[in-house]
Amino acid sequence: MSALSLHKKIEENTGLLIFGILLVSAIGGLVQILPVLNQKSLEEPTVNTKPYSAIELTGRDIYMREGCSVCHSQQIRPLIAEVERYGPYSRAGEFVYDRPFMWGSKRTGPDLHRIGGKYTDDWHRIHLIDPRTVVPESIMPGYPWLAERAASETGNIVAKMTALRKLGHPYTDAQIAAAESDLEGLMEIDALTAYLQILGTGLDEEIAR
Amino acid sequence: MVADLPTGFWSGWVIVLTCVSLATLVWIVLSVYFAPPDSKSTHGEIDHDPVWDTDLREGTSAPPLWWFWMLLGALVFSLGYLMLYPGLGSFEGLLNWSQGKRLVSSYENYEESFDARRAEIAATSLSELQGNTALMETADRIFRRECSACHGADGRGQAALFPNLLDVDWQWGGSPEQIEQTLRGGRNASMPAWEASLGEEKTRDVANYLLNFSDRGHAGRTVYEQNCAACHGVDGTGNVFLGAPNLADNTWLYGGDIDSILATLRQGRAGKMPAFDEQRLDAAQLKLIIAKLAR
């Protein structure tokens, strides 16, 4: 049988044609996506990767809300120029508690994956309110309202942590019970700073070299 | 650094599906171009082809031949690629290439090309480095990249929070060794909040005394000597081992007016310098920075 007579058969039989189209368009996914979903090594958190605390999780939500990932990526590629500038390249296991991940796809500002610990909390506070106070040539907008809004008003932290636990994030009952009091008295800027300071710190020191 | 390749069953799954897809493509291409002529003309065109609008027929002749060569080229390329590079399940490819290995080898080249320069910097004394204009320009570049976000592009400090590095006042000491320690290990200064224990009045007294340090009869002097002198010294010259700044001079990191000093006394201060490990600053870069900053 040649492909031409097969083609004729398929063209004259709608059911067969639909099946054929589905089969062909599924092959890419069957080869590239399905095995990855079943690859345990990609779901293994790196040594120091922990689920985000109530404060960090709130900071992460603020990061999403303010669209930080529009200008900042969180993925360091295994190229010497990036590793020299930003630090060890990103590993899959560092993102297991990111739902969704904030990899981003454009760098108007620098990559932020290894920003944790690079600057002090005070620096982040000043820089977030008005970046030009510390970096005169910066084109980043200021986010002064972060210092005026309470972190506890950014969504329902207990509901968020409970939902994430259902997805497999190992939060304890005590952590969830303490979540609201953890946020007490904190402003959004404190939560965002806490999130920025934890970024990229999940790597084993051995690998980091 | 082994790439995350699929293993076991899924490796076989990928290999089989990839090979079957490729084989199917080869069969389709070959049979379209090289099918036996009878099935084309007698069966296809005459008996079964529908005819629309009186003369519009679906032809069955093969697409142009250059398509064939292009498809053949693409097939050969993908076979070659799958043999040389990772792609077929857990097979790592004949070239043994991976992103991780590429990074390692570019680092080897990098180290090699800079080793001589680094050795040269390591062997040069600080004062000679300071006299070398080209190297000091390199030091300026490193400073702008790593330090300027806090200490300012000119190094004069900013935001009433990050100290001036070009003056003679060094909170943690300005000797090359002390600067190295500050850079490698980071620093955490801790000025407690005093108002709770001193009370409003004594806090004001101390603040005023700090502005009139030479006034030996000042009301704040006793309070100072009882509470502040342990770190900042009786004479107020500070202690570089604790990071306690000199209070007798005119340099005030957090502001030297009465309100700023009161704010410092009331809320305390926790100055922090992040650590710069080997990855952020290698030994040669560190030495250049020290040469730039040390007096």
Coordinates of C-alpha atoms in Angstrom, one line a residue:
Chain A
M1 CA 0.0 0.0 0.0
S2 CA 1.4 3.4 -0.9
A3 CA 0.9 6.6 1.1
L4 CA -1.3 7.9 -1.8
S5 CA -3.9 5.1 -1.5
L6 CA -3.8 5.6 2.3
H7 CA -4.3 9.3 1.8
K8 CA -7.3 8.6 -0.3
K9 CA -8.8 6.3 2.3
I10 CA -8.3 8.8 5.0
E11 CA -9.7 11.7 3.0
E12 CA -12.9 9.8 2.3
N13 CA -13.4 8.7 5.9
T14 CA -14.0 11.6 8.3
G15 CA -13.7 9.5 11.4
L16 CA -10.3 8.1 10.3
L17 CA -9.2 11.6 9.3
I18 CA -10.1 13.0 12.8
F19 CA -8.2 10.2 14.4
G20 CA -5.2 10.7 12.2
I21 CA -5.1 14.4 12.9
L22 CA -5.3 13.8 16.7
L23 CA -2.6 11.2 16.5
V24 CA -0.2 13.3 14.6
S25 CA -0.6 16.4 16.7
A26 CA -0.3 14.4 19.9
I27 CA 3.1 12.9 19.0
G28 CA 5.1 16.0 20.0
G29 CA 3.5 16.0 23.4
L30 CA 3.8 12.3 23.8
V31 CA 7.5 12.5 23.2
Q32 CA 8.4 15.8 24.9
I33 CA 5.8 16.4 27.7
L34 CA 4.6 13.0 28.9
P35 CA 8.0 11.6 29.9
V36 CA 8.8 14.9 31.7
L37 CA 5.6 14.7 33.8
N38 CA 6.8 11.3 35.0
Q39 CA 10.4 12.3 35.6
K40 CA 10.9 12.3 39.4
S41 CA 14.3 14.0 39.2
L42 CA 12.6 17.2 38.1
E43 CA 10.2 17.2 41.1
E44 CA 12.9 16.7 43.7
P45 CA 13.5 20.0 45.5
T46 CA 17.1 21.0 45.8
V47 CA 18.7 20.7 49.2
N48 CA 17.7 24.0 50.6
T49 CA 14.5 24.6 48.7
K50 CA 11.6 24.9 51.2
P51 CA 7.9 25.8 50.7
Y52 CA 7.5 29.6 50.9
S53 CA 6.6 30.8 54.4
A54 CA 3.4 32.8 54.9
I55 CA 5.3 36.1 54.5
E56 CA 7.3 35.0 51.5
L57 CA 4.2 33.6 49.9
T58 CA 2.5 36.9 50.3
G59 CA 5.5 38.6 48.9
R60 CA 5.4 36.3 45.9
D61 CA 1.8 37.2 45.3
I62 CA 2.7 40.9 45.4
Y63 CA 5.5 40.2 42.9
M64 CA 2.9 38.6 40.6
R65 CA 0.4 41.4 41.2
E66 CA 2.8 44.2 40.4
G67 CA 4.0 42.3 37.3
C68 CA 7.6 42.2 38.2
S69 CA 8.1 39.2 35.9
V70 CA 7.3 41.4 33.0
C71 CA 10.7 43.1 33.3
H72 CA 12.6 40.6 35.4
S73 CA 13.3 37.0 34.6
Q74 CA 14.0 34.3 37.2
Q75 CA 16.0 31.9 35.2
I76 CA 19.8 31.9 34.8
R77 CA 20.9 30.0 31.8
P78 CA 23.9 27.7 31.8
L79 CA 26.1 30.2 29.8
I80 CA 29.2 31.6 31.3
A81 CA 28.1 35.2 30.8
E82 CA 25.0 34.6 32.8
V83 CA 26.7 32.6 35.5
E84 CA 29.4 35.2 35.9
R85 CA 26.8 38.0 36.2
Y86 CA 24.0 36.4 38.2
G87 CA 25.4 33.3 39.9
P88 CA 24.9 29.5 39.5
Y89 CA 22.5 28.6 36.7
S90 CA 18.9 27.7 37.7
R91 CA 18.0 24.1 38.5
A92 CA 14.6 22.5 38.0
G93 CA 14.4 21.4 41.6
E94 CA 14.5 25.0 42.8
F95 CA 11.1 25.7 41.4
V96 CA 9.1 22.8 42.8
Y97 CA 7.2 25.1 45.1
D98 CA 6.5 27.8 42.5
R99 CA 2.9 27.6 41.4
P100 CA 3.1 29.2 38.9
F101 CA 6.8 29.7 38.3
M102 CA 7.9 33.3 37.7
W103 CA 10.6 32.5 35.1
G104 CA 9.5 35.4 32.9
S105 CA 10.7 35.8 29.4
K106 CA 12.1 39.3 29.1
R107 CA 14.9 41.2 30.9
T108 CA 14.3 44.9 30.9
G109 CA 15.8 44.8 34.4
P110 CA 18.3 42.2 35.5
D111 CA 17.5 38.5 36.3
L112 CA 16.4 38.1 39.9
H113 CA 16.8 34.4 40.5
R114 CA 19.9 34.9 42.7
I115 CA 19.0 38.3 44.2
G116 CA 18.5 36.7 47.6
G117 CA 21.2 38.0 50.0
K118 CA 22.8 40.2 47.4
Y119 CA 21.4 43.4 48.9
T120 CA 20.2 44.2 52.4
D121 CA 16.6 44.5 53.5
D122 CA 17.1 48.3 53.9
W123 CA 18.4 48.6 50.4
H124 CA 15.3 46.8 49.0
R125 CA 13.0 49.0 51.0
I126 CA 14.6 52.2 49.7
H127 CA 14.9 50.8 46.2
L128 CA 11.3 49.6 45.9
I129 CA 9.9 52.9 47.1
D130 CA 12.1 54.9 44.7
P131 CA 14.8 53.1 42.8
R132 CA 16.7 56.3 41.8
T133 CA 17.6 57.0 45.4
V134 CA 20.2 54.3 45.2
V135 CA 20.6 53.7 41.5
P136 CA 20.4 57.1 39.8
E137 CA 20.3 55.7 36.2
S138 CA 17.6 53.1 37.0
I139 CA 14.5 53.1 34.8
M140 CA 12.5 50.9 37.2
P141 CA 9.3 52.5 38.4
G142 CA 8.9 53.2 42.1
Y143 CA 6.3 51.2 44.2
P144 CA 5.7 53.6 47.1
W145 CA 2.3 52.1 47.9
L146 CA 3.9 48.9 49.0
A147 CA 5.0 50.7 52.2
E148 CA 1.5 51.9 52.9
R149 CA -0.6 48.7 52.6
A150 CA -0.8 45.9 55.1
A151 CA 0.6 42.6 54.0
S152 CA -2.4 40.8 55.6
E153 CA -4.7 42.4 53.1
T154 CA -3.1 40.6 50.1
G155 CA -5.5 37.7 49.7
N156 CA -6.4 35.0 52.2
I157 CA -3.2 33.5 53.4
V158 CA -4.7 30.5 55.2
A159 CA -6.8 29.6 52.1
K160 CA -3.7 29.9 49.9
M161 CA -1.6 27.7 52.1
T162 CA -4.3 25.1 52.4
A163 CA -4.8 25.0 48.7
L164 CA -1.0 24.6 48.1
R165 CA -0.9 21.9 50.7
K166 CA -3.5 20.0 48.7
L167 CA -1.1 20.3 45.7
G168 CA 1.7 18.7 47.8
H169 CA 3.5 21.6 49.5
P170 CA 4.4 20.1 52.9
Y171 CA 2.9 22.8 55.2
T172 CA 2.3 21.7 58.7
D173 CA -1.0 22.5 60.6
A174 CA 1.0 24.8 62.9
Q175 CA 2.4 26.8 60.0
I176 CA -1.0 27.4 58.5
A177 CA -2.5 28.2 61.9
A178 CA 0.3 30.8 62.5
A179 CA 0.1 32.3 59.0
E180 CA -2.1 35.2 59.9
S181 CA -0.2 36.2 63.0
D182 CA 3.0 35.9 61.0
L183 CA 1.8 38.7 58.7
E184 CA 0.6 40.9 61.5
G185 CA 2.1 44.4 61.5
L186 CA 4.0 43.8 58.3
M187 CA 3.6 46.0 55.2
E188 CA 3.5 44.7 51.7
I189 CA 7.0 46.0 51.2
D190 CA 8.3 43.8 54.0
A191 CA 6.7 40.7 52.5
L192 CA 8.1 41.4 49.0
T193 CA 11.5 42.0 50.5
A194 CA 11.3 38.7 52.4
Y195 CA 10.4 37.0 49.1
L196 CA 13.3 38.6 47.2
Q197 CA 15.7 37.6 50.0
I198 CA 14.8 34.0 49.7
L199 CA 15.1 33.8 45.9
G200 CA 17.8 31.5 44.6
T201 CA 18.9 30.4 48.1
G202 CA 17.7 26.9 47.7
L203 CA 20.8 25.5 46.1
D204 CA 23.2 23.1 47.8
E205 CA 26.4 24.9 48.5
E206 CA 28.3 22.1 46.8
I207 CA 26.5 22.6 43.5
A208 CA 26.7 26.4 43.8
R209 CA 30.4 26.4 43.2
Chain B
M1 CA 26.6 17.3 35.8
V2 CA 24.4 14.8 34.1
A3 CA 21.5 16.3 32.2
D4 CA 18.0 15.4 33.3
L5 CA 17.4 12.8 30.6
P6 CA 14.5 10.4 30.8
T7 CA 15.3 7.0 32.1
G8 CA 13.9 3.4 32.0
F9 CA 10.5 3.0 30.5
W10 CA 10.2 6.6 29.3
S11 CA 13.6 6.5 27.6
G12 CA 12.4 3.5 25.6
W13 CA 9.1 5.3 25.0
V14 CA 10.8 8.3 23.5
I15 CA 13.2 6.2 21.4
V16 CA 10.4 4.1 20.0
L17 CA 8.0 7.0 19.2
T18 CA 10.8 9.0 17.6
C19 CA 12.0 6.2 15.4
V20 CA 8.5 5.2 14.4
S21 CA 7.7 8.8 13.5
L22 CA 10.8 9.1 11.5
A23 CA 10.2 5.8 9.7
T24 CA 6.6 6.8 8.9
L25 CA 7.8 10.1 7.5
V26 CA 10.4 8.3 5.3
W27 CA 7.7 5.9 4.1
I28 CA 5.3 8.7 3.3
V29 CA 7.9 10.7 1.4
L30 CA 9.2 7.7 -0.5
S31 CA 5.8 6.4 -1.5
V32 CA 4.6 9.8 -2.6
Y33 CA 7.5 10.2 -4.9
F34 CA 8.2 6.6 -5.9
A35 CA 4.9 4.8 -5.9
P36 CA 4.3 2.3 -8.7
P37 CA 2.7 4.2 -11.7
D38 CA -0.4 1.9 -12.0
S39 CA -2.0 2.8 -8.7
K40 CA -1.6 6.4 -9.6
S41 CA -3.1 6.6 -13.1
T42 CA -5.6 3.8 -13.4
H43 CA -7.0 3.6 -9.9
G44 CA -6.5 7.1 -8.7
E45 CA -7.2 9.5 -11.4
I46 CA -9.7 7.7 -13.7
D47 CA -11.9 5.8 -11.4
H48 CA -12.2 7.6 -8.1
D49 CA -11.1 11.2 -8.4
P50 CA -14.0 13.5 -7.8
V51 CA -14.5 16.2 -10.5
W52 CA -15.9 19.6 -9.3
D53 CA -17.2 22.4 -11.4
T54 CA -17.1 20.3 -14.6
D55 CA -13.3 20.3 -14.9
L56 CA -11.7 20.8 -11.5
R57 CA -10.0 17.6 -10.6
E58 CA -7.8 16.5 -7.8
G59 CA -4.5 15.5 -9.3
T60 CA -2.2 12.9 -7.8
S61 CA 1.1 13.8 -9.3
A62 CA 3.9 14.2 -6.7
P63 CA 4.9 17.6 -5.4
P64 CA 8.0 19.3 -7.0
L65 CA 11.2 17.4 -6.7
W66 CA 13.0 20.1 -4.8
W67 CA 10.6 19.4 -1.9
F68 CA 11.8 15.8 -2.0
W69 CA 15.4 16.9 -1.6
M70 CA 14.5 19.3 1.2
L71 CA 12.6 16.6 3.1
L72 CA 15.4 14.1 2.5
G73 CA 17.9 16.7 3.8
A74 CA 15.8 17.4 6.9
L75 CA 15.6 13.6 7.6
V76 CA 19.3 13.1 7.3
F77 CA 19.9 16.1 9.5
S78 CA 17.6 14.9 12.2
L79 CA 19.2 11.4 12.1
G80 CA 22.6 12.9 12.4
Y81 CA 21.5 15.3 15.2
L82 CA 20.0 12.4 17.2
M83 CA 23.2 10.4 16.8
L84 CA 25.5 13.3 17.9
Y85 CA 23.4 15.1 20.6
P86 CA 21.1 14.0 23.4
G87 CA 17.6 13.5 22.2
L88 CA 16.9 9.8 21.9
G89 CA 15.8 8.9 25.4
S90 CA 18.7 8.4 27.8
F91 CA 21.2 8.2 24.9
E92 CA 23.6 11.1 25.5
G93 CA 24.8 11.3 21.9
L94 CA 28.2 10.5 20.4
L95 CA 29.6 14.0 21.1
N96 CA 28.8 13.6 24.8
W97 CA 27.6 17.2 24.7
S98 CA 25.5 18.8 27.4
Q99 CA 24.8 22.4 28.5
G100 CA 26.5 21.7 31.8
K101 CA 29.7 20.4 30.1
R102 CA 29.7 23.4 27.8
L103 CA 29.6 25.7 30.8
V104 CA 32.5 23.8 32.5
S105 CA 34.6 24.0 29.3
S106 CA 33.9 27.7 28.8
Y107 CA 35.0 28.2 32.5
E108 CA 38.2 26.3 31.8
N109 CA 39.0 28.6 28.9
Y110 CA 38.1 31.6 31.0
E111 CA 40.3 30.6 33.9
E112 CA 43.1 29.8 31.5
S113 CA 42.9 33.2 29.8
F114 CA 42.8 35.1 33.1
D115 CA 45.2 33.0 35.2
A116 CA 48.3 35.0 34.2
R117 CA 46.6 38.3 35.0
R118 CA 45.4 37.0 38.3
A119 CA 48.8 35.7 39.3
E120 CA 50.2 39.1 38.3
I121 CA 47.7 40.9 40.6
A122 CA 48.4 38.4 43.4
A123 CA 52.1 39.1 43.2
T124 CA 51.8 42.9 43.1
S125 CA 51.8 44.9 46.3
L126 CA 48.8 47.1 47.1
S127 CA 50.7 50.3 46.7
E128 CA 51.9 49.2 43.2
L129 CA 48.4 48.3 42.3
Q130 CA 47.2 51.7 43.4
G131 CA 49.8 53.3 41.1
N132 CA 48.7 51.2 38.1
T133 CA 46.2 53.3 36.2
A134 CA 44.9 50.5 34.0
L135 CA 44.3 48.2 36.9
M136 CA 42.6 50.9 38.9
E137 CA 40.2 51.4 36.1
T138 CA 39.4 47.7 36.3
A139 CA 38.9 48.2 40.0
D140 CA 36.5 51.1 39.2
R141 CA 34.5 48.8 36.9
I142 CA 34.3 46.1 39.5
F143 CA 33.3 48.7 42.1
R144 CA 30.5 50.0 39.9
R145 CA 29.2 46.5 39.2
E146 CA 29.3 45.1 42.7
C147 CA 29.4 48.0 45.2
S148 CA 27.8 51.1 43.6
A149 CA 24.1 50.0 44.1
C150 CA 24.6 50.7 47.8
H151 CA 27.6 52.9 48.2
G152 CA 26.9 55.0 45.1
A153 CA 28.7 55.1 41.8
D154 CA 31.4 57.5 43.2
G155 CA 31.7 55.5 46.5
R156 CA 30.6 58.4 48.6
G157 CA 27.7 56.6 50.2
Q158 CA 24.0 57.4 49.8
A159 CA 20.6 57.3 51.3
A160 CA 21.9 58.2 54.8
L161 CA 22.3 54.4 55.2
F162 CA 25.3 53.3 53.2
P163 CA 28.6 54.6 54.3
N164 CA 31.1 56.8 52.4
L165 CA 34.1 54.7 51.4
L166 CA 36.3 57.5 50.3
D167 CA 36.7 59.3 53.6
V168 CA 39.0 58.4 56.5
D169 CA 36.2 57.0 58.7
W170 CA 35.9 53.2 58.7
Q171 CA 33.3 51.8 61.0
W172 CA 34.8 48.3 60.8
G173 CA 38.4 49.4 60.2
G174 CA 40.1 50.6 57.0
S175 CA 43.2 48.4 56.9
P176 CA 43.5 46.0 53.9
E177 CA 42.9 43.1 56.3
Q178 CA 39.8 44.6 57.9
I179 CA 38.4 45.6 54.5
E180 CA 38.9 42.0 53.3
Q181 CA 37.2 40.7 56.3
T182 CA 34.3 43.0 55.8
L183 CA 33.9 42.0 52.1
R184 CA 34.3 38.3 52.6
G185 CA 32.3 37.8 55.7
G186 CA 29.9 40.7 55.6
R187 CA 29.1 42.8 58.7
N188 CA 26.1 43.1 61.0
A189 CA 26.1 46.2 63.1
S190 CA 23.7 46.3 66.0
M191 CA 22.8 49.6 67.7
P192 CA 20.1 48.8 70.3
A193 CA 17.1 51.1 70.8
W194 CA 17.7 53.1 73.9
E195 CA 14.6 55.1 74.7
A196 CA 12.8 52.3 76.4
S197 CA 15.5 51.9 79.0
L198 CA 16.8 55.5 79.2
G199 CA 13.5 57.3 79.1
E200 CA 12.7 60.4 77.0
E201 CA 14.7 62.9 79.0
K202 CA 18.0 61.0 79.3
T203 CA 17.7 60.1 75.6
R204 CA 17.6 63.8 74.8
D205 CA 20.4 64.5 77.1
V206 CA 22.7 62.0 75.4
A207 CA 21.7 63.2 71.9
N208 CA 22.6 66.8 72.9
Y209 CA 25.8 65.6 74.5
L210 CA 26.8 63.9 71.3
L211 CA 26.6 67.3 69.5
N212 CA 28.6 69.0 72.2
F213 CA 31.1 66.2 72.9
S214 CA 33.8 68.6 74.3
D215 CA 31.4 69.9 77.0
R216 CA 32.7 67.8 79.9
G217 CA 30.0 69.2 82.3
H218 CA 27.1 68.2 80.0
A219 CA 24.1 66.6 81.6
G220 CA 24.3 63.7 79.1
R221 CA 27.8 62.8 79.9
T222 CA 27.1 60.5 82.8
V223 CA 24.3 58.8 80.8
Y224 CA 26.8 58.4 77.9
E225 CA 29.5 56.9 80.0
Q226 CA 27.2 54.5 81.7
N227 CA 25.4 53.2 78.6
C228 CA 27.2 54.1 75.4
A229 CA 30.9 54.1 76.3
A230 CA 31.1 50.3 76.4
C231 CA 31.0 50.2 72.6
H232 CA 31.7 53.8 71.5
G233 CA 34.5 54.4 74.1
V234 CA 34.7 57.0 76.8
D235 CA 36.3 59.4 74.4
G236 CA 33.6 58.5 71.7
T237 CA 36.2 57.3 69.1
G238 CA 34.3 54.1 68.6
N239 CA 35.5 50.5 68.3
V240 CA 36.3 49.0 64.9
F241 CA 36.0 45.4 66.3
L242 CA 32.3 46.0 67.2
G243 CA 31.6 48.3 64.2
A244 CA 30.8 51.0 66.7
P245 CA 31.4 54.3 64.9
N246 CA 33.4 57.3 66.1
L247 CA 30.9 59.7 67.6
A248 CA 33.4 62.5 68.3
D249 CA 34.0 63.4 64.7
N250 CA 31.7 65.0 62.1
T251 CA 30.8 61.9 60.1
W252 CA 27.3 60.7 60.8
L253 CA 26.1 57.8 58.7
Y254 CA 22.5 58.1 59.7
G255 CA 22.5 61.9 59.9
G256 CA 24.2 64.2 62.4
D257 CA 21.3 66.7 63.2
I258 CA 19.5 66.4 66.5
D259 CA 16.5 64.7 65.0
S260 CA 18.5 62.0 63.2
I261 CA 20.5 61.3 66.3
L262 CA 17.3 61.1 68.3
A263 CA 15.8 58.7 65.8
T264 CA 18.9 56.5 66.0
L265 CA 18.7 56.4 69.8
R266 CA 15.0 55.8 69.8
Q267 CA 14.6 53.0 67.2
G268 CA 18.2 51.6 67.1
R269 CA 20.1 50.8 63.9
A270 CA 21.0 47.5 62.3
G271 CA 23.5 48.3 59.6
K272 CA 24.2 45.3 57.4
M273 CA 26.9 44.6 54.8
P274 CA 26.3 41.5 52.7
A275 CA 29.2 39.0 52.3
F276 CA 30.9 38.7 48.9
D277 CA 32.1 35.1 48.5
E278 CA 34.5 33.7 45.9
Q279 CA 31.8 33.4 43.4
R280 CA 30.9 37.1 43.5
L281 CA 34.5 38.4 43.8
D282 CA 37.5 36.2 43.1
A283 CA 40.8 36.8 44.9
A284 CA 42.2 39.1 42.2
Q285 CA 39.0 41.2 42.0
L286 CA 38.9 41.4 45.8
K287 CA 42.5 42.6 45.9
L288 CA 41.8 45.3 43.3
I289 CA 38.8 46.5 45.3
I290 CA 40.9 46.6 48.5
A291 CA 43.6 48.5 46.6
K292 CA 41.0 51.0 45.5
L293 CA 39.6 51.5 49.0
A294 CA 42.5 51.2 51.4
R295 CA 44.5 54.3 52.2

